[in-house]
């Protein structure tokens, strides 16, 4: 079994996934738009080039997402995408990139459980937690 976060956006899925690929050093495996599906006629003409499904691979992990059709998007809340890294400098790099033009909920810092931990919401509205555990 594998659990994969699936994020929905208001038309910025492609931009978000290209950004995440750079920040997380992953690979966008596929971006499929509404215009190339049987659903093309069911979405507004100006929405057909939006993302029906995207997938981003980071090592053996998969992040997926899409653009919610007009009128069906709900703001992201009640969760965070959690990133675990081995090195404090990598936690700092990722946190600062994700929080740029976003909102910092907790600055990245040392805590009693982690060498670095921080929480932010990126410019696309996705909440993130970045953690670098203390060595045991």
mmCIF file with all atom_site columns, N, CA and C in Angstrom, residues 29-93:
data_model
loop_
_atom_site.group_PDB
_atom_site.id
_atom_site.type_symbol
_atom_site.label_atom_id
_atom_site.label_alt_id
_atom_site.label_comp_id
_atom_site.label_asym_id
_atom_site.label_entity_id
_atom_site.label_seq_id
_atom_site.pdbx_PDB_ins_code
_atom_site.Cartn_x
_atom_site.Cartn_y
_atom_site.Cartn_z
_atom_site.occupancy
_atom_site.B_iso_or_equiv
_atom_site.pdbx_formal_charge
_atom_site.auth_seq_id
_atom_site.auth_comp_id
_atom_site.auth_asym_id
_atom_site.auth_atom_id
_atom_site.pdbx_PDB_model_num
ATOM 1   N N  . UNK A 1 29 ? 6.231   13.492 -13.778 1.00 0.00 ? 29 UNK A N  1
ATOM 2   C CA . UNK A 1 29 ? 6.069   12.306 -14.617 1.00 0.00 ? 29 UNK A CA 1
ATOM 3   C C  . UNK A 1 29 ? 4.971   12.474 -15.653 1.00 0.00 ? 29 UNK A C  1
ATOM 4   N N  . UNK A 1 30 ? 4.048   13.342 -15.384 1.00 0.00 ? 30 UNK A N  1
ATOM 5   C CA . UNK A 1 30 ? 2.981   13.548 -16.345 1.00 0.00 ? 30 UNK A CA 1
ATOM 6   C C  . UNK A 1 30 ? 2.093   14.696 -15.955 1.00 0.00 ? 30 UNK A C  1
ATOM 7   N N  . UNK A 1 31 ? 1.671   15.445 -16.967 1.00 0.00 ? 31 UNK A N  1
ATOM 8   C CA . UNK A 1 31 ? 0.662   16.485 -16.789 1.00 0.00 ? 31 UNK A CA 1
ATOM 9   C C  . UNK A 1 31 ? -0.337  16.293 -17.918 1.00 0.00 ? 31 UNK A C  1
ATOM 10  N N  . UNK A 1 32 ? -1.557  15.976 -17.547 1.00 0.00 ? 32 UNK A N  1
ATOM 11  C CA . UNK A 1 32 ? -2.623  15.739 -18.520 1.00 0.00 ? 32 UNK A CA 1
ATOM 12  C C  . UNK A 1 32 ? -3.666  16.836 -18.387 1.00 0.00 ? 32 UNK A C  1
ATOM 13  N N  . UNK A 1 33 ? -4.034  17.432 -19.493 1.00 0.00 ? 33 UNK A N  1
ATOM 14  C CA . UNK A 1 33 ? -5.017  18.518 -19.473 1.00 0.00 ? 33 UNK A CA 1
ATOM 15  C C  . UNK A 1 33 ? -6.401  17.999 -19.823 1.00 0.00 ? 33 UNK A C  1
ATOM 16  N N  . UNK A 1 34 ? -7.408  18.793 -19.507 1.00 0.00 ? 34 UNK A N  1
ATOM 17  C CA . UNK A 1 34 ? -8.791  18.421 -19.803 1.00 0.00 ? 34 UNK A CA 1
ATOM 18  C C  . UNK A 1 34 ? -9.040  18.300 -21.308 1.00 0.00 ? 34 UNK A C  1
ATOM 19  N N  . UNK A 1 35 ? -8.319  19.097 -22.111 1.00 0.00 ? 35 UNK A N  1
ATOM 20  C CA . UNK A 1 35 ? -8.582  19.121 -23.547 1.00 0.00 ? 35 UNK A CA 1
ATOM 21  C C  . UNK A 1 35 ? -8.262  17.812 -24.252 1.00 0.00 ? 35 UNK A C  1
ATOM 22  N N  . UNK A 1 36 ? -7.461  16.961 -23.639 1.00 0.00 ? 36 UNK A N  1
ATOM 23  C CA . UNK A 1 36 ? -7.096  15.692 -24.259 1.00 0.00 ? 36 UNK A CA 1
ATOM 24  C C  . UNK A 1 36 ? -7.829  14.508 -23.645 1.00 0.00 ? 36 UNK A C  1
ATOM 25  N N  . UNK A 1 37 ? -9.013  14.752 -23.124 1.00 0.00 ? 37 UNK A N  1
ATOM 26  C CA . UNK A 1 37 ? -9.793  13.691 -22.492 1.00 0.00 ? 37 UNK A CA 1
ATOM 27  C C  . UNK A 1 37 ? -11.217 13.700 -23.031 1.00 0.00 ? 37 UNK A C  1
ATOM 28  N N  . UNK A 1 38 ? -11.966 12.654 -22.760 1.00 0.00 ? 38 UNK A N  1
ATOM 29  C CA . UNK A 1 38 ? -13.384 12.647 -23.147 1.00 0.00 ? 38 UNK A CA 1
ATOM 30  C C  . UNK A 1 38 ? -14.193 13.732 -22.431 1.00 0.00 ? 38 UNK A C  1
ATOM 31  N N  . UNK A 1 39 ? -13.631 14.328 -21.363 1.00 0.00 ? 39 UNK A N  1
ATOM 32  C CA . UNK A 1 39 ? -14.322 15.369 -20.604 1.00 0.00 ? 39 UNK A CA 1
ATOM 33  C C  . UNK A 1 39 ? -14.170 16.755 -21.226 1.00 0.00 ? 39 UNK A C  1
ATOM 34  N N  . UNK A 1 40 ? -13.428 16.879 -22.305 1.00 0.00 ? 40 UNK A N  1
ATOM 35  C CA . UNK A 1 40 ? -13.106 18.189 -22.886 1.00 0.00 ? 40 UNK A CA 1
ATOM 36  C C  . UNK A 1 40 ? -14.341 19.038 -23.132 1.00 0.00 ? 40 UNK A C  1
ATOM 37  N N  . UNK A 1 41 ? -15.397 18.439 -23.630 1.00 0.00 ? 41 UNK A N  1
ATOM 38  C CA . UNK A 1 41 ? -16.609 19.199 -23.945 1.00 0.00 ? 41 UNK A CA 1
ATOM 39  C C  . UNK A 1 41 ? -17.408 19.575 -22.697 1.00 0.00 ? 41 UNK A C  1
ATOM 40  N N  . UNK A 1 42 ? -17.074 18.959 -21.566 1.00 0.00 ? 42 UNK A N  1
ATOM 41  C CA . UNK A 1 42 ? -17.815 19.215 -20.330 1.00 0.00 ? 42 UNK A CA 1
ATOM 42  C C  . UNK A 1 42 ? -17.219 20.328 -19.479 1.00 0.00 ? 42 UNK A C  1
ATOM 43  N N  . UNK A 1 43 ? -16.075 20.876 -19.901 1.00 0.00 ? 43 UNK A N  1
ATOM 44  C CA . UNK A 1 43 ? -15.457 21.973 -19.153 1.00 0.00 ? 43 UNK A CA 1
ATOM 45  C C  . UNK A 1 43 ? -15.466 23.225 -20.029 1.00 0.00 ? 43 UNK A C  1
ATOM 46  N N  . UNK A 1 44 ? -15.493 24.413 -19.421 1.00 0.00 ? 44 UNK A N  1
ATOM 47  C CA . UNK A 1 44 ? -15.467 25.647 -20.210 1.00 0.00 ? 44 UNK A CA 1
ATOM 48  C C  . UNK A 1 44 ? -14.239 25.689 -21.124 1.00 0.00 ? 44 UNK A C  1
ATOM 49  N N  . UNK A 1 45 ? -14.399 26.304 -22.282 1.00 0.00 ? 45 UNK A N  1
ATOM 50  C CA . UNK A 1 45 ? -13.323 26.367 -23.279 1.00 0.00 ? 45 UNK A CA 1
ATOM 51  C C  . UNK A 1 45 ? -12.036 26.929 -22.690 1.00 0.00 ? 45 UNK A C  1
ATOM 52  N N  . UNK A 1 46 ? -12.136 27.952 -21.843 1.00 0.00 ? 46 UNK A N  1
ATOM 53  C CA . UNK A 1 46 ? -10.930 28.552 -21.276 1.00 0.00 ? 46 UNK A CA 1
ATOM 54  C C  . UNK A 1 46 ? -10.309 27.695 -20.164 1.00 0.00 ? 46 UNK A C  1
ATOM 55  N N  . UNK A 1 47 ? -10.927 26.590 -19.815 1.00 0.00 ? 47 UNK A N  1
ATOM 56  C CA . UNK A 1 47 ? -10.434 25.709 -18.771 1.00 0.00 ? 47 UNK A CA 1
ATOM 57  C C  . UNK A 1 47 ? -9.815  24.435 -19.365 1.00 0.00 ? 47 UNK A C  1
ATOM 58  N N  . UNK A 1 48 ? -9.963  24.216 -20.631 1.00 0.00 ? 48 UNK A N  1
ATOM 59  C CA . UNK A 1 48 ? -9.522  22.956 -21.249 1.00 0.00 ? 48 UNK A CA 1
ATOM 60  C C  . UNK A 1 48 ? -8.014  22.746 -21.185 1.00 0.00 ? 48 UNK A C  1
ATOM 61  N N  . UNK A 1 49 ? -7.243  23.826 -21.105 1.00 0.00 ? 49 UNK A N  1
ATOM 62  C CA . UNK A 1 49 ? -5.786  23.656 -21.006 1.00 0.00 ? 49 UNK A CA 1
ATOM 63  C C  . UNK A 1 49 ? -5.321  23.520 -19.556 1.00 0.00 ? 49 UNK A C  1
ATOM 64  N N  . UNK A 1 50 ? -6.258  23.491 -18.619 1.00 0.00 ? 50 UNK A N  1
ATOM 65  C CA . UNK A 1 50 ? -5.907  23.294 -17.203 1.00 0.00 ? 50 UNK A CA 1
ATOM 66  C C  . UNK A 1 50 ? -5.636  21.816 -16.950 1.00 0.00 ? 50 UNK A C  1
ATOM 67  N N  . UNK A 1 51 ? -5.055  21.524 -15.789 1.00 0.00 ? 51 UNK A N  1
ATOM 68  C CA . UNK A 1 51 ? -4.566  20.185 -15.481 1.00 0.00 ? 51 UNK A CA 1
ATOM 69  C C  . UNK A 1 51 ? -5.665  19.295 -14.897 1.00 0.00 ? 51 UNK A C  1
ATOM 70  N N  . UNK A 1 52 ? -5.912  18.192 -15.596 1.00 0.00 ? 52 UNK A N  1
ATOM 71  C CA . UNK A 1 52 ? -6.835  17.174 -15.095 1.00 0.00 ? 52 UNK A CA 1
ATOM 72  C C  . UNK A 1 52 ? -6.121  16.260 -14.096 1.00 0.00 ? 52 UNK A C  1
ATOM 73  N N  . UNK A 1 53 ? -4.820  15.998 -14.347 1.00 0.00 ? 53 UNK A N  1
ATOM 74  C CA . UNK A 1 53 ? -4.029  15.166 -13.435 1.00 0.00 ? 53 UNK A CA 1
ATOM 75  C C  . UNK A 1 53 ? -2.546  15.447 -13.661 1.00 0.00 ? 53 UNK A C  1
ATOM 76  N N  . UNK A 1 54 ? -1.819  15.570 -12.547 1.00 0.00 ? 54 UNK A N  1
ATOM 77  C CA . UNK A 1 54 ? -0.362  15.737 -12.596 1.00 0.00 ? 54 UNK A CA 1
ATOM 78  C C  . UNK A 1 54 ? 0.251   14.811 -11.558 1.00 0.00 ? 54 UNK A C  1
ATOM 79  N N  . UNK A 1 55 ? 1.450   14.333 -11.860 1.00 0.00 ? 55 UNK A N  1
ATOM 80  C CA . UNK A 1 55 ? 2.173   13.527 -10.877 1.00 0.00 ? 55 UNK A CA 1
ATOM 81  C C  . UNK A 1 55 ? 3.637   13.942 -10.855 1.00 0.00 ? 55 UNK A C  1
ATOM 82  N N  . UNK A 1 56 ? 4.161   14.017 -9.652  1.00 0.00 ? 56 UNK A N  1
ATOM 83  C CA . UNK A 1 56 ? 5.549   14.410 -9.407  1.00 0.00 ? 56 UNK A CA 1
ATOM 84  C C  . UNK A 1 56 ? 6.203   13.321 -8.571  1.00 0.00 ? 56 UNK A C  1
ATOM 85  N N  . UNK A 1 57 ? 7.303   12.778 -9.060  1.00 0.00 ? 57 UNK A N  1
ATOM 86  C CA . UNK A 1 57 ? 8.043   11.760 -8.325  1.00 0.00 ? 57 UNK A CA 1
ATOM 87  C C  . UNK A 1 57 ? 9.260   12.393 -7.672  1.00 0.00 ? 57 UNK A C  1
ATOM 88  N N  . UNK A 1 58 ? 9.392   12.146 -6.364  1.00 0.00 ? 58 UNK A N  1
ATOM 89  C CA . UNK A 1 58 ? 10.558  12.565 -5.590  1.00 0.00 ? 58 UNK A CA 1
ATOM 90  C C  . UNK A 1 58 ? 11.073  11.303 -4.916  1.00 0.00 ? 58 UNK A C  1
ATOM 91  N N  . UNK A 1 59 ? 12.195  10.799 -5.439  1.00 0.00 ? 59 UNK A N  1
ATOM 92  C CA . UNK A 1 59 ? 12.728  9.499  -5.010  1.00 0.00 ? 59 UNK A CA 1
ATOM 93  C C  . UNK A 1 59 ? 11.645  8.438  -5.200  1.00 0.00 ? 59 UNK A C  1
ATOM 94  N N  . UNK A 1 60 ? 11.209  7.781  -4.128  1.00 0.00 ? 60 UNK A N  1
ATOM 95  C CA . UNK A 1 60 ? 10.168  6.763  -4.285  1.00 0.00 ? 60 UNK A CA 1
ATOM 96  C C  . UNK A 1 60 ? 8.796   7.266  -3.841  1.00 0.00 ? 60 UNK A C  1
ATOM 97  N N  . UNK A 1 61 ? 8.660   8.581  -3.699  1.00 0.00 ? 61 UNK A N  1
ATOM 98  C CA . UNK A 1 61 ? 7.399   9.180  -3.266  1.00 0.00 ? 61 UNK A CA 1
ATOM 99  C C  . UNK A 1 61 ? 6.689   9.832  -4.448  1.00 0.00 ? 61 UNK A C  1
ATOM 100 N N  . UNK A 1 62 ? 5.366   9.912  -4.360  1.00 0.00 ? 62 UNK A N  1
ATOM 101 C CA . UNK A 1 62 ? 4.579   10.499 -5.429  1.00 0.00 ? 62 UNK A CA 1
ATOM 102 C C  . UNK A 1 62 ? 3.643   11.565 -4.855  1.00 0.00 ? 62 UNK A C  1
ATOM 103 N N  . UNK A 1 63 ? 3.679   12.743 -5.465  1.00 0.00 ? 63 UNK A N  1
ATOM 104 C CA . UNK A 1 63 ? 2.754   13.826 -5.148  1.00 0.00 ? 63 UNK A CA 1
ATOM 105 C C  . UNK A 1 63 ? 1.888   14.012 -6.381  1.00 0.00 ? 63 UNK A C  1
ATOM 106 N N  . UNK A 1 64 ? 0.580   14.059 -6.192  1.00 0.00 ? 64 UNK A N  1
ATOM 107 C CA . UNK A 1 64 ? -0.330  14.194 -7.327  1.00 0.00 ? 64 UNK A CA 1
ATOM 108 C C  . UNK A 1 64 ? -1.231  15.403 -7.133  1.00 0.00 ? 64 UNK A C  1
ATOM 109 N N  . UNK A 1 65 ? -1.827  15.866 -8.237  1.00 0.00 ? 65 UNK A N  1
ATOM 110 C CA . UNK A 1 65 ? -2.721  17.008 -8.135  1.00 0.00 ? 65 UNK A CA 1
ATOM 111 C C  . UNK A 1 65 ? -3.459  17.282 -9.419  1.00 0.00 ? 65 UNK A C  1
ATOM 112 N N  . UNK A 1 66 ? -4.332  18.280 -9.355  1.00 0.00 ? 66 UNK A N  1
ATOM 113 C CA . UNK A 1 66 ? -5.117  18.705 -10.511 1.00 0.00 ? 66 UNK A CA 1
ATOM 114 C C  . UNK A 1 66 ? -5.684  20.092 -10.254 1.00 0.00 ? 66 UNK A C  1
ATOM 115 N N  . UNK A 1 67 ? -6.238  20.665 -11.316 1.00 0.00 ? 67 UNK A N  1
ATOM 116 C CA . UNK A 1 67 ? -7.003  21.897 -11.188 1.00 0.00 ? 67 UNK A CA 1
ATOM 117 C C  . UNK A 1 67 ? -8.471  21.515 -11.040 1.00 0.00 ? 67 UNK A C  1
ATOM 118 N N  . UNK A 1 68 ? -9.098  21.988 -9.984  1.00 0.00 ? 68 UNK A N  1
ATOM 119 C CA . UNK A 1 68 ? -10.522 21.718 -9.789  1.00 0.00 ? 68 UNK A CA 1
ATOM 120 C C  . UNK A 1 68 ? -11.314 22.571 -10.772 1.00 0.00 ? 68 UNK A C  1
ATOM 121 N N  . UNK A 1 69 ? -12.281 21.978 -11.465 1.00 0.00 ? 69 UNK A N  1
ATOM 122 C CA . UNK A 1 69 ? -13.092 22.772 -12.393 1.00 0.00 ? 69 UNK A CA 1
ATOM 123 C C  . UNK A 1 69 ? -13.747 23.954 -11.688 1.00 0.00 ? 69 UNK A C  1
ATOM 124 N N  . UNK A 1 70 ? -14.029 25.027 -12.428 1.00 0.00 ? 70 UNK A N  1
ATOM 125 C CA . UNK A 1 70 ? -14.634 26.223 -11.827 1.00 0.00 ? 70 UNK A CA 1
ATOM 126 C C  . UNK A 1 70 ? -15.852 25.870 -10.971 1.00 0.00 ? 70 UNK A C  1
ATOM 127 N N  . UNK A 1 71 ? -15.888 26.473 -9.800  1.00 0.00 ? 71 UNK A N  1
ATOM 128 C CA . UNK A 1 71 ? -17.009 26.275 -8.893  1.00 0.00 ? 71 UNK A CA 1
ATOM 129 C C  . UNK A 1 71 ? -16.874 25.062 -7.991  1.00 0.00 ? 71 UNK A C  1
ATOM 130 N N  . UNK A 1 72 ? -15.838 24.239 -8.166  1.00 0.00 ? 72 UNK A N  1
ATOM 131 C CA . UNK A 1 72 ? -15.727 23.039 -7.335  1.00 0.00 ? 72 UNK A CA 1
ATOM 132 C C  . UNK A 1 72 ? -14.484 23.026 -6.440  1.00 0.00 ? 72 UNK A C  1
ATOM 133 N N  . UNK A 1 73 ? -13.659 24.072 -6.510  1.00 0.00 ? 73 UNK A N  1
ATOM 134 C CA . UNK A 1 73 ? -12.454 24.103 -5.676  1.00 0.00 ? 73 UNK A CA 1
ATOM 135 C C  . UNK A 1 73 ? -12.799 24.437 -4.238  1.00 0.00 ? 73 UNK A C  1
ATOM 136 N N  . UNK A 1 74 ? -12.151 23.730 -3.311  1.00 0.00 ? 74 UNK A N  1
ATOM 137 C CA . UNK A 1 74 ? -12.280 24.027 -1.892  1.00 0.00 ? 74 UNK A CA 1
ATOM 138 C C  . UNK A 1 74 ? -10.895 24.370 -1.359  1.00 0.00 ? 74 UNK A C  1
ATOM 139 N N  . UNK A 1 75 ? -10.775 25.389 -0.525  1.00 0.00 ? 75 UNK A N  1
ATOM 140 C CA . UNK A 1 75 ? -9.462  25.748 0.021   1.00 0.00 ? 75 UNK A CA 1
ATOM 141 C C  . UNK A 1 75 ? -8.843  24.573 0.775   1.00 0.00 ? 75 UNK A C  1
ATOM 142 N N  . UNK A 1 76 ? -7.530  24.483 0.696   1.00 0.00 ? 76 UNK A N  1
ATOM 143 C CA . UNK A 1 76 ? -6.818  23.411 1.391   1.00 0.00 ? 76 UNK A CA 1
ATOM 144 C C  . UNK A 1 76 ? -6.746  23.752 2.873   1.00 0.00 ? 76 UNK A C  1
ATOM 145 N N  . UNK A 1 77 ? -7.210  22.824 3.705   1.00 0.00 ? 77 UNK A N  1
ATOM 146 C CA . UNK A 1 77 ? -7.141  23.050 5.148   1.00 0.00 ? 77 UNK A CA 1
ATOM 147 C C  . UNK A 1 77 ? -7.225  21.712 5.868   1.00 0.00 ? 77 UNK A C  1
ATOM 148 N N  . UNK A 1 78 ? -6.766  21.710 7.111   1.00 0.00 ? 78 UNK A N  1
ATOM 149 C CA . UNK A 1 78 ? -6.866  20.518 7.938   1.00 0.00 ? 78 UNK A CA 1
ATOM 150 C C  . UNK A 1 78 ? -5.783  19.482 7.677   1.00 0.00 ? 78 UNK A C  1
ATOM 151 N N  . UNK A 1 79 ? -4.733  19.843 6.944   1.00 0.00 ? 79 UNK A N  1
ATOM 152 C CA . UNK A 1 79 ? -3.636  18.920 6.678   1.00 0.00 ? 79 UNK A CA 1
ATOM 153 C C  . UNK A 1 79 ? -2.390  19.722 6.341   1.00 0.00 ? 79 UNK A C  1
ATOM 154 N N  . UNK A 1 80 ? -1.262  19.051 6.290   1.00 0.00 ? 80 UNK A N  1
ATOM 155 C CA . UNK A 1 80 ? -0.010  19.605 5.777   1.00 0.00 ? 80 UNK A CA 1
ATOM 156 C C  . UNK A 1 80 ? 0.711   18.494 5.040   1.00 0.00 ? 80 UNK A C  1
ATOM 157 N N  . UNK A 1 81 ? 1.436   18.846 4.005   1.00 0.00 ? 81 UNK A N  1
ATOM 158 C CA . UNK A 1 81 ? 2.331   17.898 3.365   1.00 0.00 ? 81 UNK A CA 1
ATOM 159 C C  . UNK A 1 81 ? 3.619   17.961 4.175   1.00 0.00 ? 81 UNK A C  1
ATOM 160 N N  . UNK A 1 82 ? 4.037   16.823 4.711   1.00 0.00 ? 82 UNK A N  1
ATOM 161 C CA . UNK A 1 82 ? 5.204   16.768 5.589   1.00 0.00 ? 82 UNK A CA 1
ATOM 162 C C  . UNK A 1 82 ? 6.409   16.247 4.819   1.00 0.00 ? 82 UNK A C  1
ATOM 163 N N  . UNK A 1 83 ? 7.514   16.972 4.924   1.00 0.00 ? 83 UNK A N  1
ATOM 164 C CA . UNK A 1 83 ? 8.758   16.588 4.270   1.00 0.00 ? 83 UNK A CA 1
ATOM 165 C C  . UNK A 1 83 ? 9.777   16.270 5.349   1.00 0.00 ? 83 UNK A C  1
ATOM 166 N N  . UNK A 1 84 ? 10.399  15.096 5.256   1.00 0.00 ? 84 UNK A N  1
ATOM 167 C CA . UNK A 1 84 ? 11.441  14.673 6.181   1.00 0.00 ? 84 UNK A CA 1
ATOM 168 C C  . UNK A 1 84 ? 12.761  14.660 5.426   1.00 0.00 ? 84 UNK A C  1
ATOM 169 N N  . UNK A 1 85 ? 13.760  15.359 5.930   1.00 0.00 ? 85 UNK A N  1
ATOM 170 C CA . UNK A 1 85 ? 15.085  15.363 5.304   1.00 0.00 ? 85 UNK A CA 1
ATOM 171 C C  . UNK A 1 85 ? 16.145  15.004 6.344   1.00 0.00 ? 85 UNK A C  1
ATOM 172 N N  . UNK A 1 86 ? 17.324  14.612 5.854   1.00 0.00 ? 86 UNK A N  1
ATOM 173 C CA . UNK A 1 86 ? 18.391  14.143 6.741   1.00 0.00 ? 86 UNK A CA 1
ATOM 174 C C  . UNK A 1 86 ? 19.338  15.245 7.198   1.00 0.00 ? 86 UNK A C  1
ATOM 175 N N  . UNK A 1 87 ? 19.412  16.341 6.434   1.00 0.00 ? 87 UNK A N  1
ATOM 176 C CA . UNK A 1 87 ? 20.401  17.380 6.723   1.00 0.00 ? 87 UNK A CA 1
ATOM 177 C C  . UNK A 1 87 ? 19.730  18.724 7.017   1.00 0.00 ? 87 UNK A C  1
ATOM 178 N N  . UNK A 1 88 ? 20.175  19.429 8.072   1.00 0.00 ? 88 UNK A N  1
ATOM 179 C CA . UNK A 1 88 ? 19.592  20.727 8.412   1.00 0.00 ? 88 UNK A CA 1
ATOM 180 C C  . UNK A 1 88 ? 19.648  21.741 7.264   1.00 0.00 ? 88 UNK A C  1
ATOM 181 N N  . UNK A 1 89 ? 20.760  21.774 6.509   1.00 0.00 ? 89 UNK A N  1
ATOM 182 C CA . UNK A 1 89 ? 20.857  22.746 5.420   1.00 0.00 ? 89 UNK A CA 1
ATOM 183 C C  . UNK A 1 89 ? 19.827  22.463 4.326   1.00 0.00 ? 89 UNK A C  1
ATOM 184 N N  . UNK A 1 90 ? 19.479  21.193 4.124   1.00 0.00 ? 90 UNK A N  1
ATOM 185 C CA . UNK A 1 90 ? 18.454  20.845 3.136   1.00 0.00 ? 90 UNK A CA 1
ATOM 186 C C  . UNK A 1 90 ? 17.074  21.263 3.639   1.00 0.00 ? 90 UNK A C  1
ATOM 187 N N  . UNK A 1 91 ? 16.824  21.105 4.922   1.00 0.00 ? 91 UNK A N  1
ATOM 188 C CA . UNK A 1 91 ? 15.559  21.572 5.507   1.00 0.00 ? 91 UNK A CA 1
ATOM 189 C C  . UNK A 1 91 ? 15.421  23.079 5.325   1.00 0.00 ? 91 UNK A C  1
ATOM 190 N N  . UNK A 1 92 ? 16.495  23.799 5.602   1.00 0.00 ? 92 UNK A N  1
ATOM 191 C CA . UNK A 1 92 ? 16.487  25.264 5.445   1.00 0.00 ? 92 UNK A CA 1
ATOM 192 C C  . UNK A 1 92 ? 16.219  25.660 3.992   1.00 0.00 ? 92 UNK A C  1
ATOM 193 N N  . UNK A 1 93 ? 16.905  25.014 3.047   1.00 0.00 ? 93 UNK A N  1
ATOM 194 C CA . UNK A 1 93 ? 16.747  25.337 1.621   1.00 0.00 ? 93 UNK A CA 1
ATOM 195 C C  . UNK A 1 93 ? 15.306  25.128 1.167   1.00 0.00 ? 93 UNK A C  1
#
